[in-house]
mmCIF file of C-alpha atoms and ligand atoms in Angstrom:
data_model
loop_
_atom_site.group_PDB
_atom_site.id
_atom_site.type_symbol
_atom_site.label_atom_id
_atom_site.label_comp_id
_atom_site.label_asym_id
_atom_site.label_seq_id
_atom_site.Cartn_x
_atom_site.Cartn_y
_atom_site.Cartn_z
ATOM 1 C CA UNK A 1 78.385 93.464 79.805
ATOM 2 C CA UNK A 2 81.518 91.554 78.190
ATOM 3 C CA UNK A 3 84.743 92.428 80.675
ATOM 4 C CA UNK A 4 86.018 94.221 77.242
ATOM 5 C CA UNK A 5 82.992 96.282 77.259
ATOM 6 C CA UNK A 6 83.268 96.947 80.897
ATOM 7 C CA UNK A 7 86.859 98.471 80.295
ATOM 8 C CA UNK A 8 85.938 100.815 77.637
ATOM 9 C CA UNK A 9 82.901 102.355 79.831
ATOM 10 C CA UNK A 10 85.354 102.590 82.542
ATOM 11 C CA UNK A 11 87.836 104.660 80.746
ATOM 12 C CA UNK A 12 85.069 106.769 78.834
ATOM 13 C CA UNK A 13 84.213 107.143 82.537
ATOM 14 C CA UNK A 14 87.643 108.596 83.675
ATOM 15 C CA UNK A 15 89.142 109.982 80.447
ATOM 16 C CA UNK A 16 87.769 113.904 82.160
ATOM 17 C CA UNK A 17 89.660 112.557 85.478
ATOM 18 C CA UNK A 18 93.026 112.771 86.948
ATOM 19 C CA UNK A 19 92.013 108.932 87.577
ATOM 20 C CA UNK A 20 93.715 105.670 86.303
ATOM 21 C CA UNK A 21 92.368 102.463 86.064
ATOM 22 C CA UNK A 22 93.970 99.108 88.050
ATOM 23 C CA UNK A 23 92.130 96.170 86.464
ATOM 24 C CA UNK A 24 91.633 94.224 89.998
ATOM 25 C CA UNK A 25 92.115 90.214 88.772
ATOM 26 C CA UNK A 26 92.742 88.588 92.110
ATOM 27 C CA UNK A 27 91.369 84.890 92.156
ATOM 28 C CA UNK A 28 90.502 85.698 88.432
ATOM 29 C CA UNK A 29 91.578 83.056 85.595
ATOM 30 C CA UNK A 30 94.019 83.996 83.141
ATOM 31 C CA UNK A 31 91.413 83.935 80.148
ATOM 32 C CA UNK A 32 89.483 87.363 82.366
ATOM 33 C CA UNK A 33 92.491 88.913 81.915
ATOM 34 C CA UNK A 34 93.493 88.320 78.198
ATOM 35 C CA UNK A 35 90.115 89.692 77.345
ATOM 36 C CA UNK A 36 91.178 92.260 79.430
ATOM 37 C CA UNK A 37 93.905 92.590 77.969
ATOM 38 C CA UNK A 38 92.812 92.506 74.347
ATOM 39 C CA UNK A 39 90.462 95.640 75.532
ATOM 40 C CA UNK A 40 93.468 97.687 75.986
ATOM 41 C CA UNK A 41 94.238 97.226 79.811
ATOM 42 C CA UNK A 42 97.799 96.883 81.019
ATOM 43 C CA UNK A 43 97.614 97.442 84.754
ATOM 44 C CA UNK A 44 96.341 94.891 86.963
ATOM 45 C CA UNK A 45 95.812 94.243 90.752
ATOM 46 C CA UNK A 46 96.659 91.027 92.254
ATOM 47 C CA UNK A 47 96.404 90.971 96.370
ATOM 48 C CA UNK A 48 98.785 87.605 96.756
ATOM 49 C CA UNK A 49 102.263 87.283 95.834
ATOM 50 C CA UNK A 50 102.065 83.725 94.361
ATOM 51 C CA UNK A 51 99.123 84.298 92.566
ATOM 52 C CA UNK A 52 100.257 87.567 91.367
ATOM 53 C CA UNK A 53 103.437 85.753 90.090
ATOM 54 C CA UNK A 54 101.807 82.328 88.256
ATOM 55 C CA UNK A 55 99.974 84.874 86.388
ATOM 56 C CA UNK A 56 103.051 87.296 85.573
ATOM 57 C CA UNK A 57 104.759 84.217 84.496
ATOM 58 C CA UNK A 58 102.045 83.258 81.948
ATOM 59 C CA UNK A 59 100.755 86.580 80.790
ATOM 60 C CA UNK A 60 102.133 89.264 78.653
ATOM 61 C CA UNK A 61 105.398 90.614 79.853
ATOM 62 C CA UNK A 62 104.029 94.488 79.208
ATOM 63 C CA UNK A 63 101.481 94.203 81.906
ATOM 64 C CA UNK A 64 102.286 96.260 84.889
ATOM 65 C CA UNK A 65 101.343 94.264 88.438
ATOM 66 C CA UNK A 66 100.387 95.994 90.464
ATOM 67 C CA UNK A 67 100.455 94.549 94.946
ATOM 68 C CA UNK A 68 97.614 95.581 96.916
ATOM 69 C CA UNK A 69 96.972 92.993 99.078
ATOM 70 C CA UNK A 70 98.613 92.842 102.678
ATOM 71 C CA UNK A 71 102.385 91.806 101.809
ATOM 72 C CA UNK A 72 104.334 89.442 104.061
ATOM 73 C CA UNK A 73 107.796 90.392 104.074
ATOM 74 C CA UNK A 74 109.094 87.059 103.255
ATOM 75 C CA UNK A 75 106.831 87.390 99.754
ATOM 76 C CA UNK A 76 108.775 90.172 98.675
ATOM 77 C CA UNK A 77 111.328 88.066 96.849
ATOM 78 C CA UNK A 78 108.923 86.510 94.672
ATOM 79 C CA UNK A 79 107.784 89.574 93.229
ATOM 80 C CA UNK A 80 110.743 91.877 93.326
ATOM 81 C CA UNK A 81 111.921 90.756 89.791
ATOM 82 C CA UNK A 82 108.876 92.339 88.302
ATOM 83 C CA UNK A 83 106.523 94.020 90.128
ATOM 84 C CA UNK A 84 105.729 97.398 89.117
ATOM 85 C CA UNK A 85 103.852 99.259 92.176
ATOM 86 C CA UNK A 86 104.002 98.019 95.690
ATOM 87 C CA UNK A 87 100.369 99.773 96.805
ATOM 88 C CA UNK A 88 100.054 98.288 100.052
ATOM 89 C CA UNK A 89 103.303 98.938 102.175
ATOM 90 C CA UNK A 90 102.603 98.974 106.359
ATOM 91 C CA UNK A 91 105.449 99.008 108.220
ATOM 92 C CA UNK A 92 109.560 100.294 107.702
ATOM 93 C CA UNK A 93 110.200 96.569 108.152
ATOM 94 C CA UNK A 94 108.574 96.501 104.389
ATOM 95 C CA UNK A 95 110.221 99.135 102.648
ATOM 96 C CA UNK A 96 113.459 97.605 104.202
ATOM 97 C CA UNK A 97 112.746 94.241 102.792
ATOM 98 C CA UNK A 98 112.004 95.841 99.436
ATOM 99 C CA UNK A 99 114.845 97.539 99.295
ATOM 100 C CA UNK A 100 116.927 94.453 100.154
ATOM 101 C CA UNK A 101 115.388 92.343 97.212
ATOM 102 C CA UNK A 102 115.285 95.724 94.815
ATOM 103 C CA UNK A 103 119.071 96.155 95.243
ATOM 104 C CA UNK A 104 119.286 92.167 94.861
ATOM 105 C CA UNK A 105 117.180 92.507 91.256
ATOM 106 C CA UNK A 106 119.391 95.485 90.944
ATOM 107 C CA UNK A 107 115.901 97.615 89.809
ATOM 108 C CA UNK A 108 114.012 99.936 91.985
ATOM 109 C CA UNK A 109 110.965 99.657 93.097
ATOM 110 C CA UNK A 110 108.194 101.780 93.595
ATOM 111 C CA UNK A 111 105.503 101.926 96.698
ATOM 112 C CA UNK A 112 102.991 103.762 98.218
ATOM 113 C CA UNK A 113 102.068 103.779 102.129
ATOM 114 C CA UNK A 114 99.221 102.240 102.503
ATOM 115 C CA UNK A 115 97.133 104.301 105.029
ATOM 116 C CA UNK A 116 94.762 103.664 107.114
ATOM 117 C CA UNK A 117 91.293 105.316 106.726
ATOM 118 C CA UNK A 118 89.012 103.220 107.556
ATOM 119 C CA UNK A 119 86.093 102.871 110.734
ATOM 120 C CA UNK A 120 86.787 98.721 110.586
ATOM 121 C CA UNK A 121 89.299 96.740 112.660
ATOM 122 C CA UNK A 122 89.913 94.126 109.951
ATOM 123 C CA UNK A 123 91.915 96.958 107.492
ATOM 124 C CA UNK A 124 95.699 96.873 107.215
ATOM 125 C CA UNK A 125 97.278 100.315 107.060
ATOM 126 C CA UNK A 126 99.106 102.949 109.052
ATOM 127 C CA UNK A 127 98.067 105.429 110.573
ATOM 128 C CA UNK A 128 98.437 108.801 109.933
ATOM 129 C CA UNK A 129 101.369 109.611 112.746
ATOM 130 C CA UNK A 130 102.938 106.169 112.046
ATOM 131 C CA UNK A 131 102.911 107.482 108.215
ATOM 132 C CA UNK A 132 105.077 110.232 109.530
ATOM 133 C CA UNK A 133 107.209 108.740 111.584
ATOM 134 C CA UNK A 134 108.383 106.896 108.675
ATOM 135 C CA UNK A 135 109.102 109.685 106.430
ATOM 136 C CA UNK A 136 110.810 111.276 108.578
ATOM 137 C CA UNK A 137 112.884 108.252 110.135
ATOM 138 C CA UNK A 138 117.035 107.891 108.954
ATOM 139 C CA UNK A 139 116.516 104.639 108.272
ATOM 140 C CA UNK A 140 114.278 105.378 105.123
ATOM 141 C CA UNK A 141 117.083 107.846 103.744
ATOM 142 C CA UNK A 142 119.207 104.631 103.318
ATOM 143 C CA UNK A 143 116.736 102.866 101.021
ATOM 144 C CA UNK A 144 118.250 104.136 97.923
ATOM 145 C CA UNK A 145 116.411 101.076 95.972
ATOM 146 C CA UNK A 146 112.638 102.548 96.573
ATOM 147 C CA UNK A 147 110.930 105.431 95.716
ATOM 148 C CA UNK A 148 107.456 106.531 97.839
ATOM 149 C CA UNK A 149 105.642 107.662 94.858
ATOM 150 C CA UNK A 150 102.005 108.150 97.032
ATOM 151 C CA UNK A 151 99.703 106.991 99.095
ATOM 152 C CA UNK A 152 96.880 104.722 99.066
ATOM 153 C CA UNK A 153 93.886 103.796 101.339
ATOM 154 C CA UNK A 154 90.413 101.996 101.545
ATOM 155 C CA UNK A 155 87.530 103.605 102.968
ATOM 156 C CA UNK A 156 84.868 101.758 105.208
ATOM 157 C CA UNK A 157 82.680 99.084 103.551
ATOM 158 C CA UNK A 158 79.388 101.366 104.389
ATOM 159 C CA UNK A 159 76.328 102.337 102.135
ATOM 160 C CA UNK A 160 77.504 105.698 104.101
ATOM 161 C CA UNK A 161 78.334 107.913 101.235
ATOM 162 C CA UNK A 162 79.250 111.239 103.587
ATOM 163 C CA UNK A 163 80.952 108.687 105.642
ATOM 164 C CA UNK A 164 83.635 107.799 102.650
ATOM 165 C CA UNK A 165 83.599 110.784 101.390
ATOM 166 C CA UNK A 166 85.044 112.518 104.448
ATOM 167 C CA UNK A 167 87.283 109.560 104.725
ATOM 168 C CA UNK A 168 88.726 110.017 100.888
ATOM 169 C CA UNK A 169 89.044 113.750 101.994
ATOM 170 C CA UNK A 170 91.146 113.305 104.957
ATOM 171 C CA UNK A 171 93.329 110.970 102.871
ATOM 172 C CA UNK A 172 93.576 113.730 99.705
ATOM 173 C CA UNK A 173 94.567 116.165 102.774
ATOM 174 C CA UNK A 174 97.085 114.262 104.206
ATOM 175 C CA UNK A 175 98.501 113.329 100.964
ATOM 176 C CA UNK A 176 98.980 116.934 100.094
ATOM 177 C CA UNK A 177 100.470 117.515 103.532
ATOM 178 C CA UNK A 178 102.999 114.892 102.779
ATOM 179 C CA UNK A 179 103.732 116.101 99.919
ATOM 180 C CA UNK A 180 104.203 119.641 101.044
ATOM 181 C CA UNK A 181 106.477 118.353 103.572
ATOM 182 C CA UNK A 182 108.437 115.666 102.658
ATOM 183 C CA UNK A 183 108.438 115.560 98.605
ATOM 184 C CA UNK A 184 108.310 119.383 97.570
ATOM 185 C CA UNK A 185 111.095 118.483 95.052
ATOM 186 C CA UNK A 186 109.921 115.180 93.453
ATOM 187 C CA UNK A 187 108.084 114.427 90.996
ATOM 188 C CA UNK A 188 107.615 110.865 91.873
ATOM 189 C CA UNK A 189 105.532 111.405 94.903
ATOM 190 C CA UNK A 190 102.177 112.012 92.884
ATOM 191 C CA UNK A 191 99.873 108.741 93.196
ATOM 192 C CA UNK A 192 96.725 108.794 95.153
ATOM 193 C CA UNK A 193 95.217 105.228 95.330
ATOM 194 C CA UNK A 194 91.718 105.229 96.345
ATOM 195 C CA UNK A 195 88.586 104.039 95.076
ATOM 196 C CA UNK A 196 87.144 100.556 94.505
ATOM 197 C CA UNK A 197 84.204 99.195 92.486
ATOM 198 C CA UNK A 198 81.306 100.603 95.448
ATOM 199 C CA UNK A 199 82.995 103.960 95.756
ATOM 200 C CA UNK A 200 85.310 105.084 93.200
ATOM 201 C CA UNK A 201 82.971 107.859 91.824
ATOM 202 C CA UNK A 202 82.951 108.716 94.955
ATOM 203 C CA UNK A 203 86.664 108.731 95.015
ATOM 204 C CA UNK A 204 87.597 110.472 92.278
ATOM 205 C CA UNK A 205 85.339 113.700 93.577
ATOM 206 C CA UNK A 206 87.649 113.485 96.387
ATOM 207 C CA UNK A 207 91.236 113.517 93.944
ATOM 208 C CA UNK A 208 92.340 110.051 93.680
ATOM 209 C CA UNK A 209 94.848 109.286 90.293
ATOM 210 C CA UNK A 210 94.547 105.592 90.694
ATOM 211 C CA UNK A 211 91.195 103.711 90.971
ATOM 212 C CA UNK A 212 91.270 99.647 91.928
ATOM 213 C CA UNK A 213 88.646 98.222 90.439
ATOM 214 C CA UNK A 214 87.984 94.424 90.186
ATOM 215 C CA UNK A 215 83.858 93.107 90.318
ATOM 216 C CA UNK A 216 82.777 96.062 87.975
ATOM 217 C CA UNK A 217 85.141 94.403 85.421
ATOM 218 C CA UNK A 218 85.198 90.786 86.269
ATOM 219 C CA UNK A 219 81.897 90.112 87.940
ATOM 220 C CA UNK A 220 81.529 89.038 91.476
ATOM 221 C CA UNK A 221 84.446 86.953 93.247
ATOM 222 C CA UNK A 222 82.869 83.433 94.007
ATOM 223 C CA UNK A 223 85.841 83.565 96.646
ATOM 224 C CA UNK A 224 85.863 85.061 100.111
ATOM 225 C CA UNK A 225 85.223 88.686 99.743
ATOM 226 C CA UNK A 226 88.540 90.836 100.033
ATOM 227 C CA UNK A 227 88.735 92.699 102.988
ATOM 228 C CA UNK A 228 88.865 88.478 104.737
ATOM 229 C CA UNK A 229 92.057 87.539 103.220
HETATM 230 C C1 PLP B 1 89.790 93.448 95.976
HETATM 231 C C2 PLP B 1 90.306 94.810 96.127
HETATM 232 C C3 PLP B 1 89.844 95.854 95.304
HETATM 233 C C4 PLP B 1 88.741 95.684 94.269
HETATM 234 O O1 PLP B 1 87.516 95.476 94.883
HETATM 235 P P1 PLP B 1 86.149 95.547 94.031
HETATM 236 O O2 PLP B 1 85.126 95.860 95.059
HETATM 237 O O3 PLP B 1 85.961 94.203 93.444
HETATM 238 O O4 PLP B 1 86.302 96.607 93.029
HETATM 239 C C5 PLP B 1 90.408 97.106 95.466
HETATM 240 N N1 PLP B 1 91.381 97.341 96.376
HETATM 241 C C6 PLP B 1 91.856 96.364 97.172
HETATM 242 C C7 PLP B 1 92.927 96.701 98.149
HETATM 243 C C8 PLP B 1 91.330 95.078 97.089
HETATM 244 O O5 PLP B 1 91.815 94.122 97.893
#
């Protein structure tokens, strides 16, 4: 199937879903993602900030980029003019840097916590108590350039299905814990990010709002495979 034809399927696929789709380019060529482009799609997923920023250069300015790769905080500058949804944020040391080069841009900038759900070692992320201990830290109340709008997490690389299904659930749990606790009055806190091309169905069953999906759309990465870089 044509990457165009690939897109509509997809959203004929979600359209009974709270689920939107992130058009996953990373080490894709900039012709992939006109055609995606021409199909409709305006939210794509790069994983490296220089990549992610040749492309926004070149491309449509209405696309919205989205980060989900492991972000070094002295990246953040590169993408700060334009990025549209930080998906991947591990540490306070992040958010702080964000925040520096949102109020620089004089924009802010929204992110989710990237959490940590998987059985692998190899998987960036927090963990559920280090999660917390963000939220609830005084140094995040200062970061008036950011906004937490949800979480977002990768399940185990496993033919496992029960396996990633009880490790969606635990996310869509502790999301709505979070929520409970710590966003009760904002309206902004309401992205779930989970799901990629082997699992999304899988995914969505469990309540995700934002599925990543790259090698259903683009074909197979000739590159290393993602969870390496
Ligand atoms: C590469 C990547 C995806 C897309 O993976 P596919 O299996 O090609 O759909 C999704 N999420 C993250 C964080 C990725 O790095």
């Amino acid at each position: 199937m044509s990457i165009a034809a690939q897109i509509a399927a997809i959203n004929k696929e979600l359209e009974n879903t709270k689920a939107t789709l992130v058009a996953v380019s990373k080490t894709k060529p900039n012709e992939d993602i006109w055609e995606a482009y021409e199909a409709g799609q305006r939210i794509f997923g790069e994983n490296m900030a220089q990549e992610m920023t040749e492309k926004h250069e070149a491309l449509p300015k209405d696309i919205k980029w989205h980060m989900i790769g492991h972000l070094q905080t002295n990246k953040v500058k590169y993408i700060a003019p334009y990025v549209s949804l930080i998906e991947s944020v591990d540490s306070l040391k992040l958010l702080q840097e964000i925040n520096k080069q949102a109020v620089k841009n004089k924009r802010v900038i929204d992110c989710l916590l990237q959490i940590y759900i998987a059985d692998e070692e190899t998987k960036f992320g927090l963990g559920f108590d280090e999660a917390i201990e963000i939220l609830r830290s005084e140094e995040l109340t200062q970061l008036t350039n950011l906004r937490i709008c949800g979480l977002m997490g990768i399940a185990t690389n496993t033919d496992n299905e029960k396996q990633i299904k009880e490790e969606y659930y635990e996310l869509k749990t502790f999301f709505d814990g979070v929520k409970l606790s710590y966003f009760r009055k904002d309206e902004h806190f309401n992205i779930l990010s989970m799901g990629m091309s082997a699992d999304y169905k899988i995914a969505i069953d469990q309540g995700s709002t934002l599925v990543r999906l790259g090698s259903t759309i683009f074909g197979k990465r000739v590159i290393k495979h993602w969870k390496n870089n």
